Amino acid sequence: MEDYAARNDSVFLKHRLHQETKDPVGVIRRDPFQRDRDRILHSRAFRRMMHKTQIFNANKGDHYRNRLTHTLEVNQIARSIGKDLGLNDELVEAIALGHDVGHTPFGHIGERTLGKILTEGIELRDGKVCAIQEDFKHNFQSLRVLDTQESRCEAYMGINLTFATREGILKHTKCLNKKTGKPYQYGDNLNLDGIEMDKPSITLEGQTVAIADEIAQCTHDLEDGVRSGIIDFRELLEQPLVKDFMSQYGIKANEHTNTPAYETRSFIIKHLVGFLISDVDKASEKKIKSYIEQTSKKDGDYWFTEPCIVFSDEVDVNRKKLQKWVSDKIIRSEEISISDSKSEYIIRQMFRAFYQHPLELPDYVLGRYFRLSSDIKDFNRDLLNDKVIEEMQKDSLFIRLIADHIGGMTDQYASRTYKKLYYPDYI
């Protein structure tokens, strides 16, 4: 590893929320970020990503990406960049594997819908709303899932990751609300101590995962769009970034087809990924060198308070144009518009049912509410009389836990739950 990489023995970076005992004699030693990676990999939230939408839901076909395959591709891209720059490979992998575990069912529409409900409220039959003026963002939710919903022991909730992994997961996308310029609001149940919201990740490993996520969205989502027919192949070939890299690599495509073979799509996307990785490597080497010449270590660590893992200016302009073009094509398509509308309706109806009738929630959600609100560890449904339910509905914690429950669902589980709540003949 290079001197500027995150160190495994850094007291600050390897700090955990809860102190842990040393491994028993005879247990194979693992470095702290390796341990983080393993804990994320074995978590339930990681497995659930297999059944969560990336762009197209599972009914579209077997070969479209889901949230888990996207995560694995981000991991591969991030590790490729990290290897070339001499970064801590295990920290890169831990952040990459955990960055999207907080995503909702049905893709980004699920995130937007839950966010609107928490900030604006939702129509109820008696005209009341249940807004708590808090947000729902998948990067914050990923941290919340790993810190408070997964478990590894009876002493506390969460899988007790290091500061560097937690901070990198949170910073893989923006932490500031565009409208307010302030950090997204997540109540008191998320420990953000020591994390500067208006700065990029303080480790190069965290910044690497953030840019790898952008590369994956720009390229692999693009391939799915072409496969689906929403994105016209000939129009794609006219995009400035695509023309640049095809010219540089000497790639030629059959201009007389709108439906290129899989091999052609794969060949072009593969080289586009490589082109962007190469650009990031070259631009970042210069940025890192300039940064460390102007700063000094703190307690043996470099803290990167400005972006150092970057695209070159020229490539970044064309990348953003391509990303916007792809997003506009997909979001405005008939297929995705219909899918998003149905998904928003399902999520709103589930939220409304759980809020108005808390007894429809599973025991583990209700048990968690009583444990957190009243320190009642042995939950019993007899506790839920009319007065208690009325008090619950006024409690922001209860409303947040409904969002947690829905946000953690897979596409299939959300669809089954909706039918269970509203279809008379569905059991």
Coordinates of C-alpha atoms in Angstrom, one line a residue:
M1 CA 0.0 0.0 0.0
E2 CA 1.0 3.6 -0.6
D3 CA 1.8 5.9 2.4
Y4 CA -1.5 7.8 1.8
A5 CA -3.7 4.7 2.0
A6 CA -5.8 4.0 5.1
R7 CA -3.7 2.2 7.7
N8 CA -5.0 -1.0 9.4
D9 CA -3.4 0.1 12.7
S10 CA -4.9 3.7 12.6
V11 CA -6.5 4.2 16.0
F12 CA -8.9 6.8 14.6
L13 CA -10.0 4.9 11.4
K14 CA -10.4 1.5 13.1
H15 CA -12.5 2.9 16.0
R16 CA -15.8 1.2 16.6
L17 CA -19.0 2.4 18.4
H18 CA -18.7 -0.5 20.9
Q19 CA -15.5 -1.8 22.3
E20 CA -14.8 -5.5 21.5
T21 CA -12.8 -8.1 23.2
K22 CA -9.7 -9.6 21.6
D23 CA -10.1 -12.8 19.6
P24 CA -9.7 -16.1 21.6
V25 CA -6.4 -17.9 21.2
G26 CA -6.3 -20.0 18.1
V27 CA -8.7 -17.9 16.0
I28 CA -7.3 -16.6 12.8
R29 CA -6.4 -13.0 13.0
R30 CA -8.1 -10.5 10.7
D31 CA -7.4 -6.9 10.1
P32 CA -10.2 -4.5 11.1
F33 CA -11.4 -3.6 7.6
Q34 CA -11.3 -7.3 6.6
R35 CA -13.6 -8.0 9.6
D36 CA -15.9 -5.2 8.4
R37 CA -16.1 -6.7 4.9
D38 CA -16.9 -10.1 6.3
R39 CA -19.6 -8.8 8.6
I40 CA -21.3 -7.0 5.8
L41 CA -21.0 -9.9 3.4
H42 CA -22.8 -12.2 5.9
S43 CA -25.5 -9.7 6.8
R44 CA -29.2 -10.3 6.0
A45 CA -29.4 -6.8 4.4
F46 CA -26.6 -7.7 1.9
R47 CA -28.5 -10.9 0.8
R48 CA -31.8 -8.9 0.4
M49 CA -30.2 -6.8 -2.3
M50 CA -30.5 -9.7 -4.6
H51 CA -34.2 -9.1 -4.8
K52 CA -34.2 -5.3 -5.0
T53 CA -34.6 -3.3 -8.2
Q54 CA -31.6 -1.4 -9.7
I55 CA -33.4 0.0 -12.8
F56 CA -35.7 -2.8 -14.1
N57 CA -37.5 -5.2 -11.8
A58 CA -37.0 -9.0 -11.9
N59 CA -40.1 -9.5 -14.1
K60 CA -38.3 -7.8 -17.0
G61 CA -35.9 -10.6 -17.5
D62 CA -33.1 -12.7 -16.0
H63 CA -30.2 -10.7 -17.3
Y64 CA -31.0 -7.3 -16.0
R65 CA -29.0 -6.0 -13.0
N66 CA -30.4 -5.9 -9.5
R67 CA -29.1 -4.0 -6.5
L68 CA -26.8 -6.8 -5.5
T69 CA -25.2 -7.3 -9.0
H70 CA -24.8 -3.5 -9.1
T71 CA -23.0 -3.6 -5.8
L72 CA -20.6 -6.3 -7.0
E73 CA -19.8 -4.3 -10.1
V74 CA -19.1 -1.2 -8.0
N75 CA -16.9 -3.4 -5.8
Q76 CA -14.9 -4.6 -8.9
I77 CA -14.5 -1.1 -10.3
A78 CA -13.5 0.4 -7.0
R79 CA -10.9 -2.4 -6.3
S80 CA -9.5 -1.9 -9.8
I81 CA -8.9 1.8 -9.1
G82 CA -7.7 1.1 -5.6
K83 CA -5.2 -1.5 -6.7
D84 CA -3.7 0.9 -9.3
L85 CA -3.4 3.7 -6.7
G86 CA -2.1 1.5 -3.9
L87 CA -5.0 1.9 -1.6
N88 CA -6.2 -0.4 1.2
D89 CA -8.1 -3.1 -0.7
E90 CA -10.0 -4.5 2.2
L91 CA -11.4 -1.0 3.2
V92 CA -12.4 -0.4 -0.4
E93 CA -14.2 -3.7 -0.5
A94 CA -16.0 -3.2 2.8
I95 CA -17.3 0.2 1.8
A96 CA -18.3 -1.0 -1.6
L97 CA -20.2 -4.0 -0.4
G98 CA -22.1 -2.0 2.2
H99 CA -22.8 1.2 0.3
D100 CA -26.3 0.2 -0.9
V101 CA -27.7 -2.0 1.8
G102 CA -30.1 0.8 2.8
H103 CA -31.8 0.9 -0.6
T104 CA -35.6 0.4 -0.7
P105 CA -37.7 -2.0 -2.8
F106 CA -38.5 -0.9 -6.4
G107 CA -35.4 1.3 -6.8
H108 CA -35.1 5.0 -6.2
I109 CA -38.8 5.6 -6.4
G110 CA -39.1 3.8 -3.0
E111 CA -36.5 6.2 -1.5
R112 CA -38.3 9.3 -2.9
T113 CA -41.7 8.0 -1.7
L114 CA -40.6 7.3 1.9
G115 CA -38.8 10.6 1.9
K116 CA -42.0 12.5 0.9
I117 CA -44.0 10.7 3.5
L118 CA -41.6 11.5 6.4
T119 CA -41.3 15.2 5.4
E120 CA -44.7 16.0 4.0
G121 CA -46.9 13.4 5.7
I122 CA -49.6 11.2 4.1
E123 CA -53.4 11.5 3.7
L124 CA -55.3 9.5 6.2
R125 CA -59.0 8.8 6.4
D126 CA -59.5 11.3 9.2
G127 CA -57.5 14.0 7.4
K128 CA -54.5 13.7 9.7
V129 CA -50.9 13.4 8.4
C130 CA -47.9 11.8 10.1
A131 CA -45.0 14.0 8.9
I132 CA -42.0 14.1 11.3
Q133 CA -39.8 16.5 9.2
E134 CA -37.1 13.9 8.7
D135 CA -35.6 12.5 5.5
F136 CA -35.1 9.1 4.0
K137 CA -31.9 8.8 2.0
H138 CA -30.3 5.5 1.1
N139 CA -26.8 6.3 2.2
F140 CA -28.0 7.4 5.6
Q141 CA -30.3 4.3 5.7
S142 CA -27.4 2.0 4.8
L143 CA -25.6 3.3 7.9
R144 CA -28.8 3.0 10.0
V145 CA -29.3 -0.6 8.8
L146 CA -25.7 -1.7 9.7
D147 CA -25.6 0.3 13.0
T148 CA -29.0 -0.4 14.4
Q149 CA -30.9 -3.2 12.6
E150 CA -28.4 -5.9 11.8
S151 CA -27.0 -7.8 14.9
R152 CA -24.0 -9.8 15.9
C153 CA -24.4 -10.2 19.6
E154 CA -26.9 -9.7 22.5
A155 CA -25.1 -6.7 24.0
Y156 CA -26.1 -4.2 21.3
M157 CA -27.7 -3.8 17.9
G158 CA -25.6 -3.3 14.8
I159 CA -22.6 -5.1 13.5
N160 CA -20.2 -2.5 15.0
L161 CA -18.2 -1.4 11.9
T162 CA -15.1 0.8 12.0
F163 CA -15.3 4.6 11.6
A164 CA -13.6 4.4 8.2
T165 CA -16.1 1.9 6.8
R166 CA -19.1 3.7 8.2
E167 CA -17.9 7.1 7.0
G168 CA -17.2 5.8 3.5
I169 CA -20.6 4.2 3.2
L170 CA -22.3 7.4 4.2
K171 CA -20.2 9.6 1.9
H172 CA -20.6 7.4 -1.2
T173 CA -23.2 10.0 -2.3
K174 CA -24.2 13.5 -1.1
C175 CA -25.1 14.1 2.5
L176 CA -26.5 17.6 2.0
N177 CA -30.0 18.4 1.0
K178 CA -30.0 20.4 -2.2
K179 CA -33.0 22.5 -1.1
T180 CA -31.7 23.5 2.3
G181 CA -28.0 23.1 2.0
K182 CA -28.0 21.3 5.3
P183 CA -27.4 17.6 6.1
Y184 CA -30.4 15.3 5.7
Q185 CA -32.3 14.9 8.9
Y186 CA -32.4 11.5 10.4
G187 CA -33.4 12.0 14.1
D188 CA -31.4 11.0 17.1
N189 CA -31.0 7.3 16.3
L190 CA -28.0 7.6 14.0
N191 CA -24.5 8.2 15.4
L192 CA -22.7 10.7 13.1
D193 CA -20.0 11.8 15.6
G194 CA -16.8 12.9 13.8
I195 CA -18.3 12.9 10.3
E196 CA -18.1 16.2 8.4
M197 CA -21.2 16.2 6.2
D198 CA -20.0 19.0 3.8
K199 CA -16.7 17.2 2.9
P200 CA -16.0 14.1 0.8
S201 CA -14.8 10.9 2.5
I202 CA -11.7 11.6 4.5
T203 CA -10.2 8.3 3.1
L204 CA -9.2 7.8 -0.5
E205 CA -10.9 4.4 -0.2
G206 CA -14.2 6.1 0.5
Q207 CA -13.8 8.5 -2.4
T208 CA -12.9 5.6 -4.7
V209 CA -16.1 3.8 -3.9
A210 CA -18.1 7.0 -4.6
I211 CA -16.6 7.5 -8.0
A212 CA -16.9 3.7 -8.8
D213 CA -20.6 4.0 -8.1
E214 CA -20.8 6.8 -10.7
I215 CA -19.0 4.8 -13.2
A216 CA -21.3 1.8 -12.7
Q217 CA -24.4 3.9 -13.0
C218 CA -23.1 5.6 -16.2
T219 CA -22.1 2.3 -17.9
H220 CA -24.0 -0.7 -16.6
D221 CA -27.3 1.1 -16.3
L222 CA -26.7 2.2 -19.8
E223 CA -26.3 -1.4 -21.0
D224 CA -29.5 -2.4 -19.4
G225 CA -31.2 0.6 -21.1
V226 CA -29.9 -0.6 -24.5
R227 CA -31.0 -4.2 -23.8
S228 CA -34.5 -3.0 -22.9
G229 CA -34.8 -1.0 -26.1
I230 CA -35.5 2.2 -24.2
I231 CA -32.1 3.6 -25.3
D232 CA -31.5 3.6 -29.1
F233 CA -28.1 2.2 -29.9
R234 CA -27.5 4.6 -32.8
E235 CA -28.2 7.6 -30.6
L236 CA -25.8 6.2 -28.0
L237 CA -23.0 6.0 -30.5
E238 CA -23.4 9.8 -31.1
Q239 CA -22.8 10.7 -27.4
P240 CA -19.6 12.7 -27.0
L241 CA -18.1 10.4 -24.4
V242 CA -18.8 7.3 -26.4
K243 CA -17.4 8.7 -29.5
D244 CA -14.2 9.8 -27.7
F245 CA -13.4 6.4 -26.2
M246 CA -14.4 4.5 -29.3
S247 CA -12.1 6.7 -31.3
Q248 CA -9.3 6.3 -28.8
Y249 CA -9.6 2.5 -28.7
G250 CA -10.3 2.1 -32.5
I251 CA -13.7 0.5 -31.9
K252 CA -16.2 0.4 -34.7
A253 CA -19.9 -0.6 -34.5
N254 CA -22.3 -1.7 -37.2
E255 CA -24.2 1.5 -38.0
H256 CA -27.0 -0.4 -39.7
T257 CA -28.5 -2.0 -36.7
N258 CA -30.7 -0.7 -33.9
T259 CA -30.4 -3.9 -31.9
P260 CA -26.8 -4.9 -31.5
A261 CA -25.8 -8.3 -30.4
Y262 CA -25.0 -9.0 -26.8
E263 CA -21.3 -9.3 -27.7
T264 CA -21.3 -5.8 -29.3
R265 CA -23.0 -4.2 -26.3
S266 CA -20.7 -6.0 -23.9
F267 CA -17.6 -5.1 -25.9
I268 CA -18.5 -1.4 -25.9
I269 CA -19.5 -1.2 -22.3
K270 CA -16.4 -3.1 -21.1
H271 CA -14.2 -0.6 -22.9
L272 CA -16.2 2.4 -21.6
V273 CA -15.7 1.1 -18.0
G274 CA -11.9 0.7 -18.7
F275 CA -11.7 4.1 -20.3
L276 CA -13.3 5.8 -17.2
I277 CA -11.2 3.8 -14.8
S278 CA -8.0 4.8 -16.7
D279 CA -9.1 8.5 -16.7
V280 CA -9.7 8.4 -12.9
D281 CA -6.3 6.8 -12.2
K282 CA -4.4 9.4 -14.2
A283 CA -6.3 12.4 -12.8
S284 CA -6.3 11.1 -9.2
E285 CA -2.6 10.5 -9.1
K286 CA -2.0 14.2 -9.9
K287 CA -4.6 15.3 -7.3
I288 CA -3.2 13.1 -4.6
K289 CA 0.3 14.2 -5.2
S290 CA -0.7 17.9 -5.0
Y291 CA -2.7 17.4 -1.9
I292 CA -0.1 15.5 0.2
E293 CA 2.5 18.1 -0.8
Q294 CA 0.3 20.8 0.9
T295 CA -0.8 19.0 4.0
S296 CA 0.6 16.8 6.8
K297 CA -0.6 13.7 8.6
K298 CA -2.7 13.8 11.7
D299 CA -1.8 11.1 14.2
G300 CA -0.2 9.2 11.4
D301 CA -3.1 9.5 8.9
Y302 CA -3.7 11.7 5.9
W303 CA -7.2 13.2 6.2
F304 CA -8.5 14.1 2.7
T305 CA -10.9 17.0 3.1
E306 CA -11.2 17.7 -0.6
P307 CA -11.9 15.5 -3.6
C308 CA -8.7 13.7 -4.7
I309 CA -10.3 10.7 -6.6
V310 CA -11.6 12.5 -9.6
F311 CA -12.3 12.4 -13.4
S312 CA -10.3 14.7 -15.6
D313 CA -12.2 17.9 -16.4
E314 CA -12.8 17.1 -20.0
V315 CA -14.0 13.5 -19.4
D316 CA -16.2 14.6 -16.5
V317 CA -18.1 17.1 -18.6
N318 CA -19.0 14.4 -21.2
R319 CA -19.6 11.8 -18.5
K320 CA -22.3 14.0 -16.9
K321 CA -23.9 14.7 -20.3
L322 CA -24.1 10.9 -20.9
Q323 CA -25.4 10.2 -17.4
K324 CA -28.1 12.8 -17.7
W325 CA -29.0 11.6 -21.2
V326 CA -29.3 8.0 -20.0
S327 CA -31.3 9.0 -16.9
D328 CA -33.7 11.2 -18.8
K329 CA -34.3 8.4 -21.4
I330 CA -35.1 5.8 -18.7
I331 CA -37.0 7.9 -16.2
R332 CA -39.2 9.4 -18.9
S333 CA -39.9 6.1 -20.6
E334 CA -43.5 4.7 -20.5
E335 CA -42.3 1.4 -18.9
I336 CA -40.4 3.0 -16.0
S337 CA -43.1 5.6 -15.5
I338 CA -45.8 2.9 -15.1
S339 CA -43.5 0.9 -12.8
D340 CA -42.7 3.9 -10.6
S341 CA -46.3 4.9 -10.3
K342 CA -47.3 1.4 -9.2
S343 CA -44.4 1.2 -6.7
E344 CA -45.2 4.6 -5.2
Y345 CA -48.9 3.5 -4.7
I346 CA -47.9 0.2 -3.1
I347 CA -45.5 1.9 -0.6
R348 CA -48.0 4.6 0.3
Q349 CA -50.7 2.1 0.9
M350 CA -48.5 -0.1 3.1
F351 CA -47.4 2.9 5.1
R352 CA -51.0 4.0 5.6
A353 CA -52.1 0.6 6.8
F354 CA -49.2 0.1 9.2
Y355 CA -49.7 3.6 10.7
Q356 CA -53.5 3.4 11.1
H357 CA -53.4 -0.3 12.3
P358 CA -50.1 -0.9 14.1
L359 CA -51.3 -4.5 14.9
E360 CA -50.7 -5.3 11.3
L361 CA -47.0 -4.9 11.8
P362 CA -44.9 -8.1 12.5
D363 CA -43.8 -8.7 16.1
Y364 CA -40.2 -7.9 15.5
V365 CA -41.1 -4.3 14.4
L366 CA -43.4 -3.8 17.4
G367 CA -41.0 -5.4 19.8
R368 CA -38.2 -3.1 18.5
Y369 CA -40.4 0.0 19.1
F370 CA -41.2 -1.0 22.7
R371 CA -37.5 -1.9 23.4
L372 CA -36.3 1.5 22.1
S373 CA -39.2 3.6 23.5
S374 CA -39.9 2.0 26.9
D375 CA -37.0 -0.5 27.4
I376 CA -39.5 -3.3 27.3
K377 CA -37.6 -6.4 26.2
D378 CA -40.3 -9.0 26.4
F379 CA -42.9 -7.7 23.9
N380 CA -46.5 -9.0 24.1
R381 CA -49.3 -7.8 21.8
D382 CA -51.5 -7.4 24.9
L383 CA -49.6 -4.2 25.5
L384 CA -51.3 -2.6 22.5
N385 CA -54.5 -1.1 23.8
D386 CA -56.3 1.8 22.1
K387 CA -54.5 4.4 24.3
V388 CA -51.0 3.0 23.6
I389 CA -51.7 2.9 19.9
E390 CA -52.8 6.5 20.0
E391 CA -49.6 7.5 21.7
M392 CA -47.5 5.4 19.3
Q393 CA -49.0 7.3 16.3
K394 CA -47.8 10.6 17.8
D395 CA -44.3 9.2 18.3
S396 CA -41.7 10.0 15.5
L397 CA -39.8 6.9 16.5
F398 CA -42.8 4.7 15.5
I399 CA -43.1 6.5 12.2
R400 CA -39.4 6.1 11.5
L401 CA -39.7 2.4 12.3
I402 CA -42.5 1.9 9.7
A403 CA -40.1 3.5 7.1
D404 CA -37.3 1.2 8.3
H405 CA -39.6 -1.8 7.8
I406 CA -40.8 -0.9 4.4
G407 CA -37.4 0.3 3.3
G408 CA -35.8 -3.0 4.2
M409 CA -38.3 -5.1 2.1
T410 CA -37.4 -6.8 -1.2
D411 CA -39.6 -6.1 -4.2
Q412 CA -41.3 -9.5 -3.8
Y413 CA -41.9 -9.2 -0.1
A414 CA -43.3 -5.7 -0.6
S415 CA -45.7 -7.0 -3.3
R416 CA -46.8 -9.9 -1.1
T417 CA -47.3 -7.7 1.9
Y418 CA -49.4 -5.2 -0.1
K419 CA -51.6 -8.1 -1.3
K420 CA -51.8 -9.5 2.2
L421 CA -53.0 -6.1 3.6
Y422 CA -55.5 -5.3 0.9
Y423 CA -56.6 -8.4 -1.1
P424 CA -59.5 -10.2 0.7
D425 CA -58.7 -13.6 -0.7
Y426 CA -54.9 -13.4 -0.3
I427 CA -53.4 -15.3 2.7

